[in-house]
Coordinates of C-alpha atoms and ligand atoms in Angstrom, one line a residue:
X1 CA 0.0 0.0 0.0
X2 CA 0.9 3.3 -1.1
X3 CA 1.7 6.3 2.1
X4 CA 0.3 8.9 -0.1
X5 CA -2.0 11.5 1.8
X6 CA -3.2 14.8 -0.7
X7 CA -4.5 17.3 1.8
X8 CA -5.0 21.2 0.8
X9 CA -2.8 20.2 -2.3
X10 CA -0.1 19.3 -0.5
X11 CA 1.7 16.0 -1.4
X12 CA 2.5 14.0 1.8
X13 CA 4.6 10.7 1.9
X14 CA 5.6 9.4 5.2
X15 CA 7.2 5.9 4.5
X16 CA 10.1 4.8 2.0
X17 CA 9.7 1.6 -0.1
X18 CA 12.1 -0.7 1.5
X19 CA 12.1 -4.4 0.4
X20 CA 9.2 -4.4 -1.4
X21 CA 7.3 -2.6 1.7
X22 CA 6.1 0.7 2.8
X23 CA 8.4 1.4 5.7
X24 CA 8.2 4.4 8.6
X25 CA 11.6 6.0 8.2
X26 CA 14.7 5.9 11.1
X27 CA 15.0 9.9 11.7
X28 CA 12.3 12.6 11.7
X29 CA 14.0 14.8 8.8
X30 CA 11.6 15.8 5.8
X31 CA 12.2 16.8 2.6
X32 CA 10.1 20.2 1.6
X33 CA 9.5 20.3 -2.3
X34 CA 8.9 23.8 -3.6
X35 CA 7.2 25.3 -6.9
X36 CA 9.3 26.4 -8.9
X37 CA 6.4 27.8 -10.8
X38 CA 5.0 29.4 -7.8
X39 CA 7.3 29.7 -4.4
X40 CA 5.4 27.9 -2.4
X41 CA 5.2 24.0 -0.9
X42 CA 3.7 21.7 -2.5
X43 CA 4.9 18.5 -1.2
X44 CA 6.8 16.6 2.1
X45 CA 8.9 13.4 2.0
X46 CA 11.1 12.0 4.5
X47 CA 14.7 12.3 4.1
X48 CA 17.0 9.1 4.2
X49 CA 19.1 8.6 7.5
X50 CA 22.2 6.2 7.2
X51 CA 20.2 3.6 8.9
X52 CA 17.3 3.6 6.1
X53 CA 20.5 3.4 3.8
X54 CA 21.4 0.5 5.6
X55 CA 17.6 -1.1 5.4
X56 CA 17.4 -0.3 1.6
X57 CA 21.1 -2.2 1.1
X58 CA 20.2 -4.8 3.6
X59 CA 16.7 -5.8 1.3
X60 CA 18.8 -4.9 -1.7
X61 CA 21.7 -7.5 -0.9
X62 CA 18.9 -10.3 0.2
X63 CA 17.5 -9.7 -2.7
X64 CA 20.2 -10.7 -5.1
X65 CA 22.1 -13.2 -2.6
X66 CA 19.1 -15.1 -2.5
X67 CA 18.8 -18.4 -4.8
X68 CA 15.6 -18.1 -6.6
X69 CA 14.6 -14.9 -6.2
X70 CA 16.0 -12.7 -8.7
X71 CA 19.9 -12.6 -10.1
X72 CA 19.9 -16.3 -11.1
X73 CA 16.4 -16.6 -12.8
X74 CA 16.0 -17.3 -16.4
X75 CA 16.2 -13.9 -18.0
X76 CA 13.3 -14.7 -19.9
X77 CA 11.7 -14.4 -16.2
X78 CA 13.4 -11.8 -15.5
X79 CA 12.0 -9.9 -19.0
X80 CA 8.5 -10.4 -18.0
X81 CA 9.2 -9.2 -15.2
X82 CA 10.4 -5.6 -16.9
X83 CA 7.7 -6.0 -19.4
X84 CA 5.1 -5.9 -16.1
X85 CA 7.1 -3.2 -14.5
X86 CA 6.6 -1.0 -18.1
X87 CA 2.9 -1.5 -18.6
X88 CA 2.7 -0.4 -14.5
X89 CA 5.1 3.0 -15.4
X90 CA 3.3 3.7 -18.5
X91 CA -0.5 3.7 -16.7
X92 CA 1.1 6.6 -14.3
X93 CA 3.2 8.0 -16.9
X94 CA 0.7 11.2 -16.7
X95 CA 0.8 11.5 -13.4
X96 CA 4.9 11.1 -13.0
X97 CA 5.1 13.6 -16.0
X98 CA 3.1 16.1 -14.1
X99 CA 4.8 15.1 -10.7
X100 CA 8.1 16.2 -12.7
X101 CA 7.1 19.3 -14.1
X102 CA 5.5 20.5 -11.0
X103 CA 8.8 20.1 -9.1
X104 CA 11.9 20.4 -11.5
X105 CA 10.3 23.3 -14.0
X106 CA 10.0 20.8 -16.9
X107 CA 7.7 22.0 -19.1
X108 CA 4.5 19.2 -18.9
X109 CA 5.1 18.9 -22.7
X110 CA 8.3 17.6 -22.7
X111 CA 7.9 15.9 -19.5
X112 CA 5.2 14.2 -21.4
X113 CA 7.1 12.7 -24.1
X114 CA 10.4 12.4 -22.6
X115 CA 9.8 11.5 -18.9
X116 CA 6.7 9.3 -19.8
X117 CA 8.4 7.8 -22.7
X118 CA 12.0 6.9 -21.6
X119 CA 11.6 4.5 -18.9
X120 CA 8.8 2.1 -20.8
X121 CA 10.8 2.1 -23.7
X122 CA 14.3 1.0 -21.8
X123 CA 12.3 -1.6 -19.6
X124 CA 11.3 -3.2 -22.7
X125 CA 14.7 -3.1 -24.9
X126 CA 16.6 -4.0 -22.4
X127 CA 14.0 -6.8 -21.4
X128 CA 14.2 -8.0 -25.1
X129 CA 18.3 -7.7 -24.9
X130 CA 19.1 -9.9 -21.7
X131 CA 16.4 -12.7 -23.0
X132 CA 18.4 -12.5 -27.1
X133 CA 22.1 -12.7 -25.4
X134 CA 21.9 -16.6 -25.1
X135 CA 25.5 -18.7 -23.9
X136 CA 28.4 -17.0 -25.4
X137 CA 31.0 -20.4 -26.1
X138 CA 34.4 -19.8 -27.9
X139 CA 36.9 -22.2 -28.7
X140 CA 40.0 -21.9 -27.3
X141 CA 43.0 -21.2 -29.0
X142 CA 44.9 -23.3 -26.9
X143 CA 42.7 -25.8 -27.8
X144 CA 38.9 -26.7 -25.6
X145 CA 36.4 -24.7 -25.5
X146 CA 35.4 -21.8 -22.9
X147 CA 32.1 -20.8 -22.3
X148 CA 32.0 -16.9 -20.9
X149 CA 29.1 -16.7 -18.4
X150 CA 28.0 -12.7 -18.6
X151 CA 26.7 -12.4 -14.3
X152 CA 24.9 -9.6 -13.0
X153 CA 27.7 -7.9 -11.2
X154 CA 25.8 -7.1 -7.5
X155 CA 24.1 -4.6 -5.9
X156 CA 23.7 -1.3 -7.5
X157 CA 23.8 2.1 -5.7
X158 CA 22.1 4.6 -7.9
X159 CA 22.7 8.1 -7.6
X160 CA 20.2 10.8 -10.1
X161 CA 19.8 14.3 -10.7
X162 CA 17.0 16.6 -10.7
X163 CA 16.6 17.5 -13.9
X164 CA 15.3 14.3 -16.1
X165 CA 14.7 12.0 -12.5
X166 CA 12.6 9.7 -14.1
X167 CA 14.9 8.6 -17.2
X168 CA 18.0 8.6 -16.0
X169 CA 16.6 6.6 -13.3
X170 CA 15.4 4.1 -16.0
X171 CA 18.8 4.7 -17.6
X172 CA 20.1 2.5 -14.7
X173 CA 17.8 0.6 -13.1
X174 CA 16.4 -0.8 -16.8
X175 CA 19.5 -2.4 -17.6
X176 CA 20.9 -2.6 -14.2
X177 CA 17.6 -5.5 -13.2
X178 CA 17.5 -7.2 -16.8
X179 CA 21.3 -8.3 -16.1
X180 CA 19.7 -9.8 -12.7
X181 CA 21.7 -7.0 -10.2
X182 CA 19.8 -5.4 -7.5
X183 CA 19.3 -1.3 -7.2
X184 CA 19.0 1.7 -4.4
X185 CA 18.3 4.6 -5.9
X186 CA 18.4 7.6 -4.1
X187 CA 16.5 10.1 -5.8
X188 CA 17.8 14.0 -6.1
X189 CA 15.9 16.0 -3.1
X190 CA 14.4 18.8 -5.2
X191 CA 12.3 15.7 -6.9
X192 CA 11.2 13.4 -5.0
X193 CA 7.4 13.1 -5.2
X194 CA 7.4 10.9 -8.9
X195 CA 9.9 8.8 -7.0
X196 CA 6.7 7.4 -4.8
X197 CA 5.0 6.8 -8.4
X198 CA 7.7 4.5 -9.2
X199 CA 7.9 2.5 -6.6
X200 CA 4.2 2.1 -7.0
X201 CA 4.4 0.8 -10.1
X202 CA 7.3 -1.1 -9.2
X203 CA 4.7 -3.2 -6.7
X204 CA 2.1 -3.0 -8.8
X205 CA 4.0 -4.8 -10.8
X206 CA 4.7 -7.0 -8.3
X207 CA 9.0 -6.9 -9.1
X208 CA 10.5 -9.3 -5.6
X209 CA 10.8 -7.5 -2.2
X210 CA 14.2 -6.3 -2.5
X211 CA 14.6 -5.8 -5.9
X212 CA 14.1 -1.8 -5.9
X213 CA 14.8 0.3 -2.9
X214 CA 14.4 4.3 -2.9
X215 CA 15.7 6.0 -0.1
X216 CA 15.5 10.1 -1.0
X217 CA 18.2 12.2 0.4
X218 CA 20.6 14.5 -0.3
X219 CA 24.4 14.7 -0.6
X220 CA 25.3 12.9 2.6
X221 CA 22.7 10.3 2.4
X222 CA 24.6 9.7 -1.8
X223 CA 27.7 9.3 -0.4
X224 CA 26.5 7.5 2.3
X225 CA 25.5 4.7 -0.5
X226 CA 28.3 5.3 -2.7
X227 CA 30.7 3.5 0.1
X228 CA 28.5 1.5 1.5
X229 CA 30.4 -1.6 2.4
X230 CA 27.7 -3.7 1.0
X231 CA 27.1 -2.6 -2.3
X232 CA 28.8 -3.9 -5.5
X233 CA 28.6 -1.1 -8.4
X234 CA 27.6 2.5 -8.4
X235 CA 25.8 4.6 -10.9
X236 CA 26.0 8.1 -10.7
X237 CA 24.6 11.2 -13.1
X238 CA 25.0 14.9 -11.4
X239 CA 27.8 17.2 -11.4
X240 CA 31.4 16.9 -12.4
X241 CA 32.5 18.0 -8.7
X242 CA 30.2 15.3 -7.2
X243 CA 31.4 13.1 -9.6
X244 CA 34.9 13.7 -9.0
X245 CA 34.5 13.4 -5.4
X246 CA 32.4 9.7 -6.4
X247 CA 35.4 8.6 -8.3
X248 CA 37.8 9.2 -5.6
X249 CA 35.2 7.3 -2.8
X250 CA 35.1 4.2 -5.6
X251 CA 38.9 4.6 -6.5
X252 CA 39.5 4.2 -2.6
X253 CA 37.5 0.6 -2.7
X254 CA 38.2 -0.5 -6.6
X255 CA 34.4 0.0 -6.9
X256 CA 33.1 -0.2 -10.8
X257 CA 31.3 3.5 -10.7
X258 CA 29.8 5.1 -14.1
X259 CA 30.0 8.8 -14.4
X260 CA 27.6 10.7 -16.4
X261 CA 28.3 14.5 -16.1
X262 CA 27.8 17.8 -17.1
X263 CA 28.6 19.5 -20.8
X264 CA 29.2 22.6 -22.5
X265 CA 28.4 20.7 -26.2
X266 CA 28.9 22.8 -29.3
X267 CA 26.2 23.1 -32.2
X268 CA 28.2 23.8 -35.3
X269 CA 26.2 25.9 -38.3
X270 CA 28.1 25.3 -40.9
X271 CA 28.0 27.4 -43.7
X272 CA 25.3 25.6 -45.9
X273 CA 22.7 25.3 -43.1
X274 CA 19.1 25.9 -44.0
X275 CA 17.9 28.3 -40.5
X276 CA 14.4 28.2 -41.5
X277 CA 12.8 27.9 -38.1
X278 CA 9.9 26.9 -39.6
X279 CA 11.8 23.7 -40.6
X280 CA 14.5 22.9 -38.4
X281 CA 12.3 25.1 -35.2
X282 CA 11.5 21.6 -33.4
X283 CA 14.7 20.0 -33.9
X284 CA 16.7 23.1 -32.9
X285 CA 14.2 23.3 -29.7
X286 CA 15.5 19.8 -28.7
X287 CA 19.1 20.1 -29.3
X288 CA 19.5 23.8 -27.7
X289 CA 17.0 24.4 -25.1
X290 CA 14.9 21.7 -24.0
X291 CA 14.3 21.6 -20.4
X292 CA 14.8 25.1 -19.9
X293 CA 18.2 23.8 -20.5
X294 CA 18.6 22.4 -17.4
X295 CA 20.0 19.6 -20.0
X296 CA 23.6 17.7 -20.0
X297 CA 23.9 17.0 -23.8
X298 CA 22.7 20.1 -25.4
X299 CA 24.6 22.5 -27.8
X300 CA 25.0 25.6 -25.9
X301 CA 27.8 27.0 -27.1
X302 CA 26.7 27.8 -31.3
X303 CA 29.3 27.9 -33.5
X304 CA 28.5 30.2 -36.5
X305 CA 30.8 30.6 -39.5
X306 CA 31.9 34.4 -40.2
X307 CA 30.4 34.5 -44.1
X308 CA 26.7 33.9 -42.0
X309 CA 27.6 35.0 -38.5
X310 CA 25.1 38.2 -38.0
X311 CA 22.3 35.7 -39.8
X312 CA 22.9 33.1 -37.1
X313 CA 22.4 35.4 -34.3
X314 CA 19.3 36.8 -35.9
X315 CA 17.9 33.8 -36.3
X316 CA 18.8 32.4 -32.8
X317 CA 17.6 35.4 -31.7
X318 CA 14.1 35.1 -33.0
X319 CA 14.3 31.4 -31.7
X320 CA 14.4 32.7 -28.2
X321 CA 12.0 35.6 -28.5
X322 CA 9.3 32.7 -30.3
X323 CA 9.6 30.1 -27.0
X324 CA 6.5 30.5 -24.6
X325 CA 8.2 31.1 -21.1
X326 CA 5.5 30.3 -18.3
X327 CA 4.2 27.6 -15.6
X328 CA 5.6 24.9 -16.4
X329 CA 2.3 23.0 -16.2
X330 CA 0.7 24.7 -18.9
X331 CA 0.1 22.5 -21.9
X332 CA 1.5 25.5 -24.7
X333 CA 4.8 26.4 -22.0
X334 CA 8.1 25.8 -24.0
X335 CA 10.6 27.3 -21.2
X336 CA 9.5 26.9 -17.6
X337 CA 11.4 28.3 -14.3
X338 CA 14.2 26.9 -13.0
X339 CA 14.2 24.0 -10.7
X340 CA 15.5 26.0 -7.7
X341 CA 16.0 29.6 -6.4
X342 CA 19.3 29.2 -5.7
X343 CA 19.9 27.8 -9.4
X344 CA 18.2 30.8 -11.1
X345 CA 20.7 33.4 -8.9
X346 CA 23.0 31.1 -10.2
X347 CA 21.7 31.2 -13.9
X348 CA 21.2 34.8 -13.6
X349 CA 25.7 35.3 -12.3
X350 CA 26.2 33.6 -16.0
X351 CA 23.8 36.2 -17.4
X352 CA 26.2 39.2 -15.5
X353 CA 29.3 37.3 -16.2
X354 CA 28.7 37.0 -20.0
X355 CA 27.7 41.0 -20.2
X356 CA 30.5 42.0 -18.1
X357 CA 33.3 40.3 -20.2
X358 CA 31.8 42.4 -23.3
X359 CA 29.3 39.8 -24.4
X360 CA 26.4 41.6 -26.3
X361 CA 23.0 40.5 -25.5
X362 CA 20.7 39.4 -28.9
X363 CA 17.8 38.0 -27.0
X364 CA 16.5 37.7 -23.4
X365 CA 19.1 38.8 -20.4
X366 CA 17.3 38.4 -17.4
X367 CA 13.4 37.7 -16.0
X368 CA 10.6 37.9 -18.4
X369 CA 8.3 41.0 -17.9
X370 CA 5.5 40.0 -15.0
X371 CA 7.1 36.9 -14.0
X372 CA 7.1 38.4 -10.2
X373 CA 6.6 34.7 -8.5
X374 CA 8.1 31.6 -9.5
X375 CA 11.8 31.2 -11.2
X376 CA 11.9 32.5 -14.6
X377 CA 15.1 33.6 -17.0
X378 CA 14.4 34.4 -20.8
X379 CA 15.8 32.0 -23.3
X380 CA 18.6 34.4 -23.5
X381 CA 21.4 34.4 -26.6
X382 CA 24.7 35.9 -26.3
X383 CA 26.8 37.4 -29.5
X384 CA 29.9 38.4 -30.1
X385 CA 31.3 35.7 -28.0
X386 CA 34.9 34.6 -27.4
X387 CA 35.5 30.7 -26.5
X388 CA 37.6 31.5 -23.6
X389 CA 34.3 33.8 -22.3
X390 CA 33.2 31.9 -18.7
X391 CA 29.6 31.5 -20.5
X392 CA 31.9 29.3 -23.0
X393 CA 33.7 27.9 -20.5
X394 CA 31.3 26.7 -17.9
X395 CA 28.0 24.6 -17.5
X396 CA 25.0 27.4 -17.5
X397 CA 22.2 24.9 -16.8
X398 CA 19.7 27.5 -17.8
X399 CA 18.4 28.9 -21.0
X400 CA 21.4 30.9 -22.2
X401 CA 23.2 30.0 -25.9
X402 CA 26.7 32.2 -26.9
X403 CA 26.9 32.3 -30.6
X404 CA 30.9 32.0 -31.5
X405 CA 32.3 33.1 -34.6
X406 CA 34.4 30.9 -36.6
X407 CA 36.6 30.9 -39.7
X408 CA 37.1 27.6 -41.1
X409 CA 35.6 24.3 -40.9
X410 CA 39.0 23.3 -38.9
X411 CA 38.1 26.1 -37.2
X412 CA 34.7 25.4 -36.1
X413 CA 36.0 21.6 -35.3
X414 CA 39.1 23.3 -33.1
X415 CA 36.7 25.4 -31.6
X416 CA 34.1 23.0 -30.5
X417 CA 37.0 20.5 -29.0
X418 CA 38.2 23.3 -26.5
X419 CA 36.6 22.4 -23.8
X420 CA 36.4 20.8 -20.7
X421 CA 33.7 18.6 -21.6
X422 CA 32.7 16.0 -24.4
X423 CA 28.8 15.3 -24.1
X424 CA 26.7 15.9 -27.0
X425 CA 26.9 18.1 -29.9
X426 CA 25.2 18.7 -33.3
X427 CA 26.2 19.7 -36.6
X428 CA 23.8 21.6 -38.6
X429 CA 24.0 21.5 -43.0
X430 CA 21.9 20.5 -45.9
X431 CA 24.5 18.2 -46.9
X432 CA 23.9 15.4 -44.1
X433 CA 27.3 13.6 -45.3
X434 CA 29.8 16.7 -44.8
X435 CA 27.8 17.1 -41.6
X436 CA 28.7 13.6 -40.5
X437 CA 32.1 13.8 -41.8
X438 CA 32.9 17.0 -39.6
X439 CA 30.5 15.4 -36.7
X440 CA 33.2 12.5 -36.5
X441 CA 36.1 15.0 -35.8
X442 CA 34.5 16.7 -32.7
X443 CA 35.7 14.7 -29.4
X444 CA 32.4 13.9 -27.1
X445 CA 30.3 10.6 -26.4
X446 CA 27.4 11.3 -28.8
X447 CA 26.4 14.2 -31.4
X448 CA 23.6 14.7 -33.8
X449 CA 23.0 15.6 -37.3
X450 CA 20.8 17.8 -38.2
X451 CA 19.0 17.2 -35.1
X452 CA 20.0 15.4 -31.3
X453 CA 18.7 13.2 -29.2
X454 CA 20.0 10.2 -27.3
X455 CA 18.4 7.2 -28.6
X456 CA 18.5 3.8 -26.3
X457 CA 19.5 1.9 -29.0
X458 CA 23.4 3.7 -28.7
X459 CA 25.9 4.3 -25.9
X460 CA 25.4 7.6 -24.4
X461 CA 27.9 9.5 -22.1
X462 CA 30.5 11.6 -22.5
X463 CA 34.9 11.8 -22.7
X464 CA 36.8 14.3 -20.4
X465 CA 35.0 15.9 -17.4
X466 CA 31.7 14.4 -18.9
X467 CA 31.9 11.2 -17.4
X468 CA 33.5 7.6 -17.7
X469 CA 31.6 4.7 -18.9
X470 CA 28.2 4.3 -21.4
X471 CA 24.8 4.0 -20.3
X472 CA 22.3 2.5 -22.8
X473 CA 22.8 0.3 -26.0
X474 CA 24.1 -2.8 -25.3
X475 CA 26.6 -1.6 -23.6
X476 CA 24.7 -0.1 -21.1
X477 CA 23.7 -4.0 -20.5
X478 CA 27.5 -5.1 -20.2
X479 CA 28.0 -2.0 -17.8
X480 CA 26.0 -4.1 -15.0
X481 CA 27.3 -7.2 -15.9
X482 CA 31.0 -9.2 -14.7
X483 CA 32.4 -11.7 -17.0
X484 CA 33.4 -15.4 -15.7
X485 CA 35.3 -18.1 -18.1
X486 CA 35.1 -21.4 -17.8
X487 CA 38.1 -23.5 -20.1
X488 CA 36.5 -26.9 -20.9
Ligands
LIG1 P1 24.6 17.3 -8.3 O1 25.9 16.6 -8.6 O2 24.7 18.4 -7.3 O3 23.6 16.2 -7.7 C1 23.3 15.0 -8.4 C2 22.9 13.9 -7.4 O4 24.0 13.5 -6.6 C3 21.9 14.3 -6.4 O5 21.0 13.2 -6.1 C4 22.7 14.7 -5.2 O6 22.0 14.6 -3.9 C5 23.8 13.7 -5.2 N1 25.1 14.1 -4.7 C6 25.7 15.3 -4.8 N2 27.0 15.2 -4.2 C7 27.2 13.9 -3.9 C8 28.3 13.2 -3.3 N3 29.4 13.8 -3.0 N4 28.1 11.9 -3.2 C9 27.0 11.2 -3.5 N5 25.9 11.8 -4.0 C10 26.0 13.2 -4.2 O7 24.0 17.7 -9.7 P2 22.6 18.4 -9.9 O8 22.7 19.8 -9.8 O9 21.5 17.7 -9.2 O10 22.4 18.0 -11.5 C11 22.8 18.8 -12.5 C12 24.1 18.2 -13.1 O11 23.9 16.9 -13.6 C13 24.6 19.0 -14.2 O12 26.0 19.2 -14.1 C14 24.3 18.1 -15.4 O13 25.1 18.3 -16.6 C15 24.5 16.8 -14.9 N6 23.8 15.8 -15.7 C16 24.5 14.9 -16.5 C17 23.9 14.0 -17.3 C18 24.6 13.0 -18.1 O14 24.0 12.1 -18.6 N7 25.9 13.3 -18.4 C19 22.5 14.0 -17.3 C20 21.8 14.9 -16.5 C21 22.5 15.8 -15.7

């Protein structure tokens, strides 16, 4: 049974799901949740305490050690499984795709095809993966034969962001179950409330006790699970200085860890690019700005060639000044507030920082007129940009794009490659094959032509301080899974 109470539109949970049970929590610390559309509370979790961490591990490790129960079934029972779990997600994928919006700033329209989309669609690919991957028998070269059993490598702790809480959730625990491992995830505090959802799908979906365990929590409570002596693997998307800090704990205990991190991805126009918004508008949307930009992967720094530059910032420009900025709840919102307060000061420093090193602004540069409640920037674009400029330099996470000028095609590919990071990326021409051709010399996980998007069927994640390691694809499967060989 679910611990939801709604009273005077106030979403109250007072128990974690713990071993496949609604449990009362060790300590007495809550979680508020705040509108970012509005100020005010609109929700109240517990907060994890070391000994629910210990509870969730405790079911977590029974789970898997247990003969029967989950890691050494057949994985065509553990795919039905997943394909149960799906249908469950995708009868509250409304409600989740509100929860998110209302708590991150995700406007309900993306939340509605990304957040309600991603987690069904992993559940099932990687459901249909683990039950295709069959023995996997060589022969020796030595002579014999070896047969290479692929074993779901433990206990999982998983570690998510705020900003897409619900896929890169499924991002982990999809592939993560289908190789037979076990997961805590501990959800990021400012959203929490669709992390109640899933675990109500998870038991209506009746998954064993043990087999999911969310304990919400901060940055203690993370860490907390990230050296848990218990666990096996860790799986971790946030912020290159958490992640660091992650490495270093799993470094410390040879711990396999995955890193997904932040970005500062380039999107390079080259010089034969059609910029007819009504064409390209949607595509654009998702590869610059979606989520508010409160996005790892997308293009934010937009690389424009000289012979087209001032036709690139108008064009931009008018982008911006088209989106719909409002609560993120309404149906035609394309930009909602930012997830926090403290982010949009935070946003709004990059917005000071980019005019104050000479930066002109095109579009936007600072809260939309009558936006007096709730935490609102203007898509805002920056010209005349340098690519040593901090707003070229470091991760915004709101809805700020530089426009950069560039010479040369060797230009634009020298440009977009100085930088910390190595995410994402797009490459914009109406000659799809030169696009690809200069896409293949920029140094980052993943990159999109003509358009961007991380599809499950490829490994996502990025080089430099963008991470270590690939989520999704089938790689994503082999990230959860330790290799044995047995020479017969
Ligand atoms: P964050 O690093 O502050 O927090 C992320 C999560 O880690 C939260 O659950 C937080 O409580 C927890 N955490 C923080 N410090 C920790 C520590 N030392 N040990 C254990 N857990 C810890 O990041 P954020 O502000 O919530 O998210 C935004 C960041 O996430 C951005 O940098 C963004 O680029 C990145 N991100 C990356 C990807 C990707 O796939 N590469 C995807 C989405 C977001």
């Amino acid at each position: 049974m679910s611990s939801a109470t709604i009273d005077t539109g106030i979403i109250e949970r007072t128990e974690f799901f713990i071993g496949g049970e609604w449990t009362r929590p060790a300590g007495t610390a809550t979680i508020d949740v705040i509108s970012p559309n509005t100020g005010e509370l609109i929700g109240r979790v517990p907060e994890g305490a070391t000994a629910d961490m210990d509870a969730a591990v405790a079911a977590a490790r029974r789970a898997f050690d247990t003969p029967g129960v989950w890691s050494d079934l057949d994985p065509s029972e553990r795919a039905a499984a997943l394909r149960r779990f799906a249908d469950e997600y995708e009868a509250r994928a409304e409600q989740i795709a509100a929860s998110v919006s209302s708590q991150n700033g995700m406007p309900v329209s993306v939340a509605n095809q990304l957040e309600a989309m991603f987690p069904p669609v992993l559940l099932r690919y990687y459901a249909d993966l683990v039950e295709g991957q069959g023995r996997d028998v060589r022969d020796g070269l030595l002579g014999g034969q070896i047969e290479v059993l692929h074993r779901p490598i433990g206990v999982v702790g998983a570690i998510v962001p705020w900003n897409y809480p619900e896929t890169l959730a499924a991002f982990k625990y999809a592939p993560a179950l289908a190789a037979g491992c076990t997961i805590v995830l501990k959800p990021s505090p400012e959203t929490v409330l669709d992390s109640f959802l899933l675990a109500e799908a998870d038991e209506a979906a009746g998954l064993p006790a043990g087999v999911i365990n969310i304990v919400p929590g901060g940055r203690e409570t993370g860490a907390y699970l990230v050296e848990h002596p218990r666990i096996d693997k860790v799986a971790f998307t946030g912020s290159t200085a958490a992640g660091i800090t992650i490495a270093q704990s799993c470094a410390k205990l040879l711990r396999p860890v995955t890193l997904e991190l932040g970005g500062k991805s380039a999107s390079i126009v080259l010089n034969d690019a059609d910029l007819d918004l009504e064409k390209i508008g949607q595509d654009l949307f998702v590869a610059t700005l979606v989520n508010n930009e409160q996005t790892c992967f997308l293009g934010t720094r937009v690389l424009a060639p000289s012979s087209r530059y001032d036709e690139v910032v108008d064009a931009f420009a008018a982008f911006a000044d088209s989106m719909a900025v409002g609560d993120s709840l309404e149906p035609a919102t394309q930009i909602g507030p930012m997830a926090t307060s403290r982010h949009l000061e935070r946003v709004q420093g990059y917005i000071d920082a980019g005019r104050s090193e000479g930066a002109r602004v095109a579009a936007g540069g600072g809260r939309p007129a009558g936006a007096d409640a709730g935490w609102f920037v203007s898509p805002t674009i920056f010209a005349d940009v340098d690519n040593s400029a901090t707003i070229s330099r470091e991760e915004i996470f709101g809805p700020v794009l530089s426009v950069i000028r560039y010479d040369s095609e060797d230009d634009a590919v020298r440009i977009a490659n100085d930088s910390e990071y190595g995410l994402g990326g797009s490459v914009w021409s109406s000659d799809p094959e030169r696009a690809k051709g200069v896409a293949s010399r920029v140094r980052t996980g993943t990159i999109g032509v003509n358009r961007y998007l991380c599809d499950p069927a490829a490994p996502f994640g990025g080089v430099k301080q963008s991470g270590m390691g690939r989520e999704l694809g089938r790689e994503g499967l082999a990230a959860y899974q330790e290799l044995t060989s047995i020479y017969f």
